[in-house]
PDB file of C-alpha atoms in Angstrom:
ATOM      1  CA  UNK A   1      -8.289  21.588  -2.590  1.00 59.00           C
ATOM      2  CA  UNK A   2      -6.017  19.187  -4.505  1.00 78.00           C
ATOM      3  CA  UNK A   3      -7.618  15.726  -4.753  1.00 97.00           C
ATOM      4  CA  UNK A   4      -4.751  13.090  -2.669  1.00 98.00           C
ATOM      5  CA  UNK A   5      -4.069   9.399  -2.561  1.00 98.00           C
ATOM      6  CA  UNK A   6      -2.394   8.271   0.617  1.00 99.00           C
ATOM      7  CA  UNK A   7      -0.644   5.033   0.367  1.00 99.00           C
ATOM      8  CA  UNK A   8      -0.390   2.998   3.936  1.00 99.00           C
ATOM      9  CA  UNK A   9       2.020  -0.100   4.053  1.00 98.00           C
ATOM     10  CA  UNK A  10       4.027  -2.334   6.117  1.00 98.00           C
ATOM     11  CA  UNK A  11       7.449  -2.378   4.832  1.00 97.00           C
ATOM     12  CA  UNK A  12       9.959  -0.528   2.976  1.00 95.00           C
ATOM     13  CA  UNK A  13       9.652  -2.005  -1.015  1.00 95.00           C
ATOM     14  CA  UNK A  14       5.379  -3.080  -0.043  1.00 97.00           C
ATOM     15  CA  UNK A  15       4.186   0.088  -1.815  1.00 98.00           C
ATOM     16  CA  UNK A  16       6.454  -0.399  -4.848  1.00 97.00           C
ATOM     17  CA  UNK A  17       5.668  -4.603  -5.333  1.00 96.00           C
ATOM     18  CA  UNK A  18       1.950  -4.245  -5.476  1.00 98.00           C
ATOM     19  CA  UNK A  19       0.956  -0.451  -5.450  1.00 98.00           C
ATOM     20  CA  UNK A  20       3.645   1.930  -7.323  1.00 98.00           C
ATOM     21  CA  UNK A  21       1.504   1.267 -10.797  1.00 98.00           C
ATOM     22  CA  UNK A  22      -1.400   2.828  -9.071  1.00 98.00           C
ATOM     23  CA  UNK A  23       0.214   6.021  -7.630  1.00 98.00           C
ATOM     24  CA  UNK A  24       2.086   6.684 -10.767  1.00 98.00           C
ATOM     25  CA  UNK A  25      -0.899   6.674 -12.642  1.00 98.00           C
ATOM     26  CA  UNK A  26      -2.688   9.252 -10.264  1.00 98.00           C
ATOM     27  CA  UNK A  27      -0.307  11.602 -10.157  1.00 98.00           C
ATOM     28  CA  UNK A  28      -0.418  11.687 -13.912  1.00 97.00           C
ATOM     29  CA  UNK A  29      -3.536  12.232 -13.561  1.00 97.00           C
ATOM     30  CA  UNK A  30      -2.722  15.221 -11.597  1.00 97.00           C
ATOM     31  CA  UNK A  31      -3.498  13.881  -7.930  1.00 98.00           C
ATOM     32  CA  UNK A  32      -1.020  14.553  -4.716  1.00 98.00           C
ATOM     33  CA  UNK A  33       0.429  10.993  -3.846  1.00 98.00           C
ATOM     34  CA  UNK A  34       1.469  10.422  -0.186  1.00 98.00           C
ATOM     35  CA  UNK A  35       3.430   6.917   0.942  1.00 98.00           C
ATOM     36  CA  UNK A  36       3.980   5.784   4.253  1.00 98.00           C
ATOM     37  CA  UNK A  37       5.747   2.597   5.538  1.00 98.00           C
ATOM     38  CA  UNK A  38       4.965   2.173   9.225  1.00 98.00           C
ATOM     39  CA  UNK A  39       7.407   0.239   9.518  1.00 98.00           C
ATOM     40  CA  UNK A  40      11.823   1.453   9.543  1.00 98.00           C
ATOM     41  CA  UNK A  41      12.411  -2.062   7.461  1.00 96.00           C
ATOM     42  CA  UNK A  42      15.246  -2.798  10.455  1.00 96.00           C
ATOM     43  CA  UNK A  43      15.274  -6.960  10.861  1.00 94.00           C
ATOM     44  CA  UNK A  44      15.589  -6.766   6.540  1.00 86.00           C
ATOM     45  CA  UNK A  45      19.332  -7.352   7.007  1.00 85.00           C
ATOM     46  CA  UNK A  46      21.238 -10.940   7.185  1.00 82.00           C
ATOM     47  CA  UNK A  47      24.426  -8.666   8.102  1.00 87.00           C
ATOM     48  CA  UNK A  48      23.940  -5.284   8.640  1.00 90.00           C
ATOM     49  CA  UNK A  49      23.155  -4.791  12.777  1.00 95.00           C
ATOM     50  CA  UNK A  50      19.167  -2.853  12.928  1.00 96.00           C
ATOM     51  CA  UNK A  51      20.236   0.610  13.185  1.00 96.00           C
ATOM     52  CA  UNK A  52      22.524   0.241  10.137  1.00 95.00           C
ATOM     53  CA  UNK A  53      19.625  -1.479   8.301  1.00 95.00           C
ATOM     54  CA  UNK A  54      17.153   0.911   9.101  1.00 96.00           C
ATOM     55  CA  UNK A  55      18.896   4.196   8.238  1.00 97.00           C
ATOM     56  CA  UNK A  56      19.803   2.004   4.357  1.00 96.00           C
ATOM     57  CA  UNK A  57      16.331   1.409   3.950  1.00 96.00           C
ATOM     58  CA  UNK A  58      14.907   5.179   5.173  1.00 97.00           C
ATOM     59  CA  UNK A  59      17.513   6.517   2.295  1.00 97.00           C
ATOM     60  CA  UNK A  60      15.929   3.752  -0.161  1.00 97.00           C
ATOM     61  CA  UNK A  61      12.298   4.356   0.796  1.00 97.00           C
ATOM     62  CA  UNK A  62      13.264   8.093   0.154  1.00 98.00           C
ATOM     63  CA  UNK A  63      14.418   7.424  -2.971  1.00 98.00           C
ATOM     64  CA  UNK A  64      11.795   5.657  -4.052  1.00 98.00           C
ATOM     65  CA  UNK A  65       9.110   8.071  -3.062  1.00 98.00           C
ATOM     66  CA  UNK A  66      11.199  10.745  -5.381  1.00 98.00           C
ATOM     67  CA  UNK A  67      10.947   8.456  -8.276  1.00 98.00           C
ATOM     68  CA  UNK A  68       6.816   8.179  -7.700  1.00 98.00           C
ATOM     69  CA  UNK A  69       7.177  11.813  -7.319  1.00 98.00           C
ATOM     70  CA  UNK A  70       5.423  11.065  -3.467  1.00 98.00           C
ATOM     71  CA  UNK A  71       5.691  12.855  -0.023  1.00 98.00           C
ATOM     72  CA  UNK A  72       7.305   9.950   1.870  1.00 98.00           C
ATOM     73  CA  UNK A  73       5.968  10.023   5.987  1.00 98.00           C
ATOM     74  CA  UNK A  74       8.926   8.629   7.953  1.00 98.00           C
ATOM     75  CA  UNK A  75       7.891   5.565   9.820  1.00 98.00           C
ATOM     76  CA  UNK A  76       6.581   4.774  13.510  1.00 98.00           C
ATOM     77  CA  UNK A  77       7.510   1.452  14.206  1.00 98.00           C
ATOM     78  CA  UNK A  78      10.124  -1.681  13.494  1.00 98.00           C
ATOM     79  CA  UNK A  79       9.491  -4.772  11.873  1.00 98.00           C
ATOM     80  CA  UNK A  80       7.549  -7.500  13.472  1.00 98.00           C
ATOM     81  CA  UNK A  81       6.111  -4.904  16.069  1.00 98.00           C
ATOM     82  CA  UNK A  82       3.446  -3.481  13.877  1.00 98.00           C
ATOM     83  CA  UNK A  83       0.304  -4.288  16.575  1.00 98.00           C
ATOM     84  CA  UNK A  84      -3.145  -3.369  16.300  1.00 98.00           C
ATOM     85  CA  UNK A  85      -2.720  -0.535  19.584  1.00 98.00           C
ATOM     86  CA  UNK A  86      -3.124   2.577  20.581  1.00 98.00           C
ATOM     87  CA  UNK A  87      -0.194   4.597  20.130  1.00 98.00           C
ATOM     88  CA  UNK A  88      -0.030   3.567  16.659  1.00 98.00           C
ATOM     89  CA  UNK A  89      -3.432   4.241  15.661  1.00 98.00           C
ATOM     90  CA  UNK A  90      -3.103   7.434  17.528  1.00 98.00           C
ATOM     91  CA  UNK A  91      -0.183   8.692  15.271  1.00 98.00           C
ATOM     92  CA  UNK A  92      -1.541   7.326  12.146  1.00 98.00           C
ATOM     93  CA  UNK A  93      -4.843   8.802  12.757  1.00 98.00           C
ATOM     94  CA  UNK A  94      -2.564  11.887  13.005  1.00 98.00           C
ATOM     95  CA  UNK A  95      -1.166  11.016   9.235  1.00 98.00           C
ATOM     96  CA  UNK A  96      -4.684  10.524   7.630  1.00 98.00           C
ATOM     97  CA  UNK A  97      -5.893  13.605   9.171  1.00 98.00           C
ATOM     98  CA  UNK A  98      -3.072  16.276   7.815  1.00 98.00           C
ATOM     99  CA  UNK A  99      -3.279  14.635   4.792  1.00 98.00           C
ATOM    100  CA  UNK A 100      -6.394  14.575   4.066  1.00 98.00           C
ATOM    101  CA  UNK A 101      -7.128  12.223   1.395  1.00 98.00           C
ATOM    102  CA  UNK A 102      -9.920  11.154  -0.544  1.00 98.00           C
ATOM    103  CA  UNK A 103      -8.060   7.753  -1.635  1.00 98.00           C
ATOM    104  CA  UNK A 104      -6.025   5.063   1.211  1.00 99.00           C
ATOM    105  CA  UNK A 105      -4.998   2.359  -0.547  1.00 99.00           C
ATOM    106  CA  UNK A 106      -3.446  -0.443   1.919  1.00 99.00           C
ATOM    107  CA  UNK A 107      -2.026  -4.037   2.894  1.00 98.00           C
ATOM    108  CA  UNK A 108      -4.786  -6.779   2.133  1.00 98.00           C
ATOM    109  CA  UNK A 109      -7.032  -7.606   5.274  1.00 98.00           C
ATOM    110  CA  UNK A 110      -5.453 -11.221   4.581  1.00 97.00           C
ATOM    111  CA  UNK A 111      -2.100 -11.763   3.938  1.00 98.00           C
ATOM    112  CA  UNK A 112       0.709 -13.865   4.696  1.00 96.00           C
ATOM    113  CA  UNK A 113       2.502 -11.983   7.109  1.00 96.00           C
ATOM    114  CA  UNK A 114       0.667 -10.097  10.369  1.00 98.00           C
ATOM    115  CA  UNK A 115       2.583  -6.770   9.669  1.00 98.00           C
ATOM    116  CA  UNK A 116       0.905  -6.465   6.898  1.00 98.00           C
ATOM    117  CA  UNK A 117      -2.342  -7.591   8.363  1.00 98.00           C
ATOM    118  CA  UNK A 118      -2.008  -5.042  11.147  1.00 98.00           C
ATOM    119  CA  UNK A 119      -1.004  -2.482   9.003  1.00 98.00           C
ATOM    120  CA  UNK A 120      -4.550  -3.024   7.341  1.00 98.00           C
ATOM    121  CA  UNK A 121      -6.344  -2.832  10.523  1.00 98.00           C
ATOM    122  CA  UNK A 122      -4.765   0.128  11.839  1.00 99.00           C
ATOM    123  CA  UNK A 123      -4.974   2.089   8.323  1.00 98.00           C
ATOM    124  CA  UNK A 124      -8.910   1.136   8.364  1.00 98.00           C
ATOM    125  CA  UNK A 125      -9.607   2.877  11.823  1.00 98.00           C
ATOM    126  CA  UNK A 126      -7.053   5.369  11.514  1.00 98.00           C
ATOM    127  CA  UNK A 127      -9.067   6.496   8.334  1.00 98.00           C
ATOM    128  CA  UNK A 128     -12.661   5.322  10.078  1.00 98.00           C
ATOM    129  CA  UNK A 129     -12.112   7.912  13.050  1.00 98.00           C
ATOM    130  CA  UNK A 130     -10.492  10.858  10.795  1.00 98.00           C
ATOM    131  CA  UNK A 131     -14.147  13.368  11.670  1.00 97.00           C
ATOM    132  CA  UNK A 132     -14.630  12.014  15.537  1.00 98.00           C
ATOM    133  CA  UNK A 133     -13.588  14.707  17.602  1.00 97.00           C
ATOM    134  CA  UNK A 134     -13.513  13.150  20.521  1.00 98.00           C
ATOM    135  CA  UNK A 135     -10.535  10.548  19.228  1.00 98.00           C
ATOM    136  CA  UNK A 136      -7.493  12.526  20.110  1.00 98.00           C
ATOM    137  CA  UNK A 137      -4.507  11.833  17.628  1.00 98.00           C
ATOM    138  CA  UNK A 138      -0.490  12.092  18.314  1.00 98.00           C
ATOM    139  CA  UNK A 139      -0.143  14.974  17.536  1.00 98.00           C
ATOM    140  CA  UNK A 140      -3.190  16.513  17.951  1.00 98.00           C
ATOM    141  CA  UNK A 141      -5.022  17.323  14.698  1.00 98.00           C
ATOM    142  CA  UNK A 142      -8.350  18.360  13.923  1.00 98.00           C
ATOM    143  CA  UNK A 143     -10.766  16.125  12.833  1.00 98.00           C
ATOM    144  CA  UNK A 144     -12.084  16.629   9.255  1.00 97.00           C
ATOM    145  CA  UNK A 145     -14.941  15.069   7.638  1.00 93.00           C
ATOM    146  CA  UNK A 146     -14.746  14.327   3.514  1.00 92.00           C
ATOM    147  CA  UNK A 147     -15.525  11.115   1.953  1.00 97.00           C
ATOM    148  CA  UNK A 148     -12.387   8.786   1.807  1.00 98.00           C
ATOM    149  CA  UNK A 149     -12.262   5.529  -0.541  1.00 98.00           C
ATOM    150  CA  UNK A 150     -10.318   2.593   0.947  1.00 98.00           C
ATOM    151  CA  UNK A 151      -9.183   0.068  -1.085  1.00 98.00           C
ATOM    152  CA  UNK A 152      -6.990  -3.145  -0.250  1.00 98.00           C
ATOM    153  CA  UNK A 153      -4.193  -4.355  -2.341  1.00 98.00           C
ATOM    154  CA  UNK A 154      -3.437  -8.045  -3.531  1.00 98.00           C
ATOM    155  CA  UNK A 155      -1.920 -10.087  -0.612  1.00 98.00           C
ATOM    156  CA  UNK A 156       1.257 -11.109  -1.007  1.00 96.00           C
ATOM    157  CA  UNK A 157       1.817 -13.831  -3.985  1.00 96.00           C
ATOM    158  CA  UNK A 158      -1.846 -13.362  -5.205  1.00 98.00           C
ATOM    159  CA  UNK A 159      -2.554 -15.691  -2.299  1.00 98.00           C
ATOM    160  CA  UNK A 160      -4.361 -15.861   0.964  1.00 97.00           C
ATOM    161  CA  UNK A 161      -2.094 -16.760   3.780  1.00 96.00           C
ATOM    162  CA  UNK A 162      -4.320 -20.807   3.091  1.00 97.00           C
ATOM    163  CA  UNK A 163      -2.587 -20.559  -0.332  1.00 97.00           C
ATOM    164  CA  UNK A 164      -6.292 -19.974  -2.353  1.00 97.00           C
ATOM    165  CA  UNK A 165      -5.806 -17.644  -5.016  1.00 97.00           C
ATOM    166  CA  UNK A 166      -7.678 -14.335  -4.434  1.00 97.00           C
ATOM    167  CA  UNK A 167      -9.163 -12.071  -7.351  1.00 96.00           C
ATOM    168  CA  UNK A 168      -9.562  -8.323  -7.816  1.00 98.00           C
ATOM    169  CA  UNK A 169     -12.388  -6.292  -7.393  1.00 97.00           C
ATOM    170  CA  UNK A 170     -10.856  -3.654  -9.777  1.00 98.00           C
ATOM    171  CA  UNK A 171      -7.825  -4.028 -12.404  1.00 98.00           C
ATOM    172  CA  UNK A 172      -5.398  -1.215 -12.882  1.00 98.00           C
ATOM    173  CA  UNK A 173      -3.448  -1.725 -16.353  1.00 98.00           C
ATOM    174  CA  UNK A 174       0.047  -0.485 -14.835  1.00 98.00           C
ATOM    175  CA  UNK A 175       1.502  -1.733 -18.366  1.00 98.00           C
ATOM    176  CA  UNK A 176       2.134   2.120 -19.169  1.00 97.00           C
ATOM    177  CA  UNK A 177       4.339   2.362 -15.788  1.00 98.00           C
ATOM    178  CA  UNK A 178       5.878  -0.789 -15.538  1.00 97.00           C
ATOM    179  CA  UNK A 179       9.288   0.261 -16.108  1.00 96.00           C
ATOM    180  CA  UNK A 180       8.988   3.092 -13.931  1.00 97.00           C
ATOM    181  CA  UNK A 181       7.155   1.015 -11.036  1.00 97.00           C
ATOM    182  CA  UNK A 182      10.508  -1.187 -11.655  1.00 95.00           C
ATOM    183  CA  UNK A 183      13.000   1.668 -11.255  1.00 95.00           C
ATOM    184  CA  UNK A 184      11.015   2.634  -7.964  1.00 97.00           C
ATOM    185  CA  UNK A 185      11.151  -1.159  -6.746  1.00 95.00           C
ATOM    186  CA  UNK A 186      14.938  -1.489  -7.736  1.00 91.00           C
ATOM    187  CA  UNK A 187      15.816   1.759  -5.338  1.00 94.00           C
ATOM    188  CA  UNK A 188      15.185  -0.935  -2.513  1.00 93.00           C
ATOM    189  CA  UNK A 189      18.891  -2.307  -3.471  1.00 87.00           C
ATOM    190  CA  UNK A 190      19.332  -3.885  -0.330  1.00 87.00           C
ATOM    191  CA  UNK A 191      16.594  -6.349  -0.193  1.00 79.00           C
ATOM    192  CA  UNK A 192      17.604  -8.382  -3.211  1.00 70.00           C
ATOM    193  CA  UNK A 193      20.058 -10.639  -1.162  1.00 68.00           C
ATOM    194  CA  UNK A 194      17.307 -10.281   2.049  1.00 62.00           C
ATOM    195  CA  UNK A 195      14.851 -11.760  -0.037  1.00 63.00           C
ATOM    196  CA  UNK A 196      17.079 -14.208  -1.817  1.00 61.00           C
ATOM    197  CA  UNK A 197      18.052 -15.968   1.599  1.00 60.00           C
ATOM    198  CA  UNK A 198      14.411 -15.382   3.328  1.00 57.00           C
ATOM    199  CA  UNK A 199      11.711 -15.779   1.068  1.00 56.00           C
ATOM    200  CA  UNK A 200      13.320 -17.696  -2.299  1.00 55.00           C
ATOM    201  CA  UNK A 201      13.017 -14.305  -4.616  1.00 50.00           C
ATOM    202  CA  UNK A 202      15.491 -14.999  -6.513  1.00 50.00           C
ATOM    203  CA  UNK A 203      14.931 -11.883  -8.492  1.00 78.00           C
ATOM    204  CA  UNK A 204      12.664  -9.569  -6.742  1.00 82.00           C
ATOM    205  CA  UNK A 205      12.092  -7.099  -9.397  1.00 87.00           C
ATOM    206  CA  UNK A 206      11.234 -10.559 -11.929  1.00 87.00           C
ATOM    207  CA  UNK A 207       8.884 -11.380  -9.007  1.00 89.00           C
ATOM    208  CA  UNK A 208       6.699  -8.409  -8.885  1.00 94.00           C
ATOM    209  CA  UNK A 209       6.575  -8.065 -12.414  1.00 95.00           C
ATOM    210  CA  UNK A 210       5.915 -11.840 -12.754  1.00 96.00           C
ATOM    211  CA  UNK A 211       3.114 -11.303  -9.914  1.00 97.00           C
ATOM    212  CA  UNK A 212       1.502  -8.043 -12.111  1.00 98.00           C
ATOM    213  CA  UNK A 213       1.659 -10.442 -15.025  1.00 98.00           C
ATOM    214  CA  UNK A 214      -0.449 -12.922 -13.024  1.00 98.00           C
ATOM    215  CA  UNK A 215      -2.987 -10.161 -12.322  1.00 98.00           C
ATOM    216  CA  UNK A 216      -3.250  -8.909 -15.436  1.00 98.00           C
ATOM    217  CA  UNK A 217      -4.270 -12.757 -16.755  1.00 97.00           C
ATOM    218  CA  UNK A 218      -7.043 -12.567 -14.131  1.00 97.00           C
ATOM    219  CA  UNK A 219      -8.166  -9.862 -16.311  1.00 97.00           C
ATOM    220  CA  UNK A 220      -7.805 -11.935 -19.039  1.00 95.00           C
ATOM    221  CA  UNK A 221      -7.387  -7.548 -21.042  1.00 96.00           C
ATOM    222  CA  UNK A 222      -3.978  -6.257 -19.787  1.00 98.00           C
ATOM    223  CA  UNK A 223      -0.769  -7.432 -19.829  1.00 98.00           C
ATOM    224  CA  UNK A 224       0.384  -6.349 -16.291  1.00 98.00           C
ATOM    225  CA  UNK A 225      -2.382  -4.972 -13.729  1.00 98.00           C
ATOM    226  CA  UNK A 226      -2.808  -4.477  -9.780  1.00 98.00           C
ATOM    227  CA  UNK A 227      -5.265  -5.648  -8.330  1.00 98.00           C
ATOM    228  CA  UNK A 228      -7.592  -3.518  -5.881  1.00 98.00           C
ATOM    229  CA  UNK A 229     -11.321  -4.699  -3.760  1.00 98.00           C
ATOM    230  CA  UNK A 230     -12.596  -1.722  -2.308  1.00 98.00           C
ATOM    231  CA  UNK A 231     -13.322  -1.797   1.546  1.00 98.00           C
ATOM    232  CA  UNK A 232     -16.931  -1.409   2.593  1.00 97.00           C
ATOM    233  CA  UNK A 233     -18.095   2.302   2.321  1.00 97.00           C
ATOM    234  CA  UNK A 234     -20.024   2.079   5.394  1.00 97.00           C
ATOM    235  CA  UNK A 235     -18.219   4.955   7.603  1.00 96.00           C
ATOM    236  CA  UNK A 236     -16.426   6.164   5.503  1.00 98.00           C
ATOM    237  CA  UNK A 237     -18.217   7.483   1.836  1.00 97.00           C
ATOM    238  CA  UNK A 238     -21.320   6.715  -0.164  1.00 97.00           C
ATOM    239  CA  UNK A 239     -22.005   3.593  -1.506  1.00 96.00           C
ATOM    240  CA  UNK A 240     -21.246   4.456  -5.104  1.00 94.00           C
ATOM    241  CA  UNK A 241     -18.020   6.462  -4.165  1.00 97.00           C
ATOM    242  CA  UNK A 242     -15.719   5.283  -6.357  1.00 97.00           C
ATOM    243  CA  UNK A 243     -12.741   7.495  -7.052  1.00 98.00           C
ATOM    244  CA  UNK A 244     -10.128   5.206  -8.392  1.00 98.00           C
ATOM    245  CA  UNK A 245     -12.224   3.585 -11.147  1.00 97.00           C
ATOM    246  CA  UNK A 246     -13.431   7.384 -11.661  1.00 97.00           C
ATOM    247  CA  UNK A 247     -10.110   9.088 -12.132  1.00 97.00           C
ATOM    248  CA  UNK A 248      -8.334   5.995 -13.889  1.00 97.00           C
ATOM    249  CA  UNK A 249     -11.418   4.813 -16.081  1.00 95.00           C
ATOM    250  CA  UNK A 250      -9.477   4.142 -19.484  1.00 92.00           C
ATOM    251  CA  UNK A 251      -7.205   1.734 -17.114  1.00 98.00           C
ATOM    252  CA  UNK A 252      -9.410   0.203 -15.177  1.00 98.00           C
ATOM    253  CA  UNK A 253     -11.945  -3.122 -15.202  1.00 97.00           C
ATOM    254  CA  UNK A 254     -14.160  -4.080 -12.786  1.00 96.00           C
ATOM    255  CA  UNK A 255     -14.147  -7.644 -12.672  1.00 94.00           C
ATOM    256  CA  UNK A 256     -16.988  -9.472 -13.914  1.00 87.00           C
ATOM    257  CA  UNK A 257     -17.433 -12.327 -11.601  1.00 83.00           C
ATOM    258  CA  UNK A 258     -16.408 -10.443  -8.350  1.00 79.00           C
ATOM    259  CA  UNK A 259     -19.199 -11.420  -5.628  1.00 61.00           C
TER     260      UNK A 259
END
């Protein structure tokens, strides 16, 4: 069976700010890449109505997941509604479960928006109960029982939502990808003027590539890096399971003074 990384994120453009670098590299390294946005992206709009917005971004997303060379999962809930419930922990239980992977990288458990929080929260338990039989998913899949790694992503700005900087467990040297990570980031046309007017990124793409640059200083080795800490293996794989570092060793550090 082919060895699969599942991506699980909030919004359309989440995966390609702080995670694209990592996918890229694993499917070079020959792994199946998976990316799912649970959320349709449809308040990202200052004049668009939702609908309109959400069918632009579905057609970016898409577009994006081409240029990772990903299996994009259409999405199962709007912006701001992301909730820690059943129904959506049902379906994404679903997701984790036909996939299959033996990687989910997600949101931070800490971030600065609670979409992205919940989106963490839901992507932990949807991966937790993946072999309980008893936990019946929508639709109904079978359980299935390998070892999955789960590791969280840099919160948004390299900062918990208290402003305190946060560091890496693991550094991925995405300096190889950049450009590529970039072309994938820039498919998300329509949020340059969105986050312009609602967040101050003047530039987006000179924002996530400013915000890699920051990480990779934290490694004080690469140029431009993402940041990963790994979520505790308890439930879900053996303490030393370590797939990311394993399949990406020549581009990843483990940072020194992580406690």
């Amino acid at each position: 069976m082919s060895q699969t990384a599942l991506a699980l994120f909030a919004h359309p453009d989440d995966i390609e700010l702080v995670a694209a670098g990592t996918l890229l590299l694993l499917g070079r390294a020959g792994w199946e890449i998976h990316v799912m946005n649970l959320s349709c992206g449809n308040l990202g709009s200052m004049t668009q109505c939702a609908a309109e917005t959400a069918q632009t971004r579905r057609l970016e997303a898409q577009n994006a997941a081409q240029i990772l060379s990903a299996t994009w999962h259409p999405p199962i809930a709007s912006d701001l509604e992301i909730f820690y419930e059943r129904d959506l922990l049902r379906q994404l239980a679903a997701i984790v479960r036909q996939v299959q992977p033996q990687i989910v990288l997600t949101h931070s458990p800490m971030d600065y928006m609670e979409d992205h929080v919940n989106t963490a929260r839901l992507a932990v338990t949807a991966t937790f109960a993946r072999g309980m039989p008893n936990f019946i998913t929508q639709p109904q899949v079978p359980p299935i029982a390998d070892e999955v790694a789960l590791y969280h992503a840099q919160p948004h700005l390299n900062r918990d939502p208290l402003g305190q900087i946060v560091q890496p467990e693991l550094f991925v040297d995405v300096s190889c990808v950049l450009n590529l990570k970039r072309e994938a980031l820039a498919a998300h046309k329509s949020q340059k003027e969105w986050l312009d007017q609602t967040q101050g990124m003047d530039s987006y793409l000179q924002t996530m590539q400013d915000l890699m640059h920051e990480v990779g200083e934290m490694s004080k080795r690469f140029e431009y890096a993402e940041g990963w800490r790994r979520h505790l293996y308890a439930g879900f794989c053996k303490p030393n399971y370590d797939p990311l570092s394993e399949v990406l060793a020549n581009s990843v550090l483990c940072n020194p003074s992580y406690i």
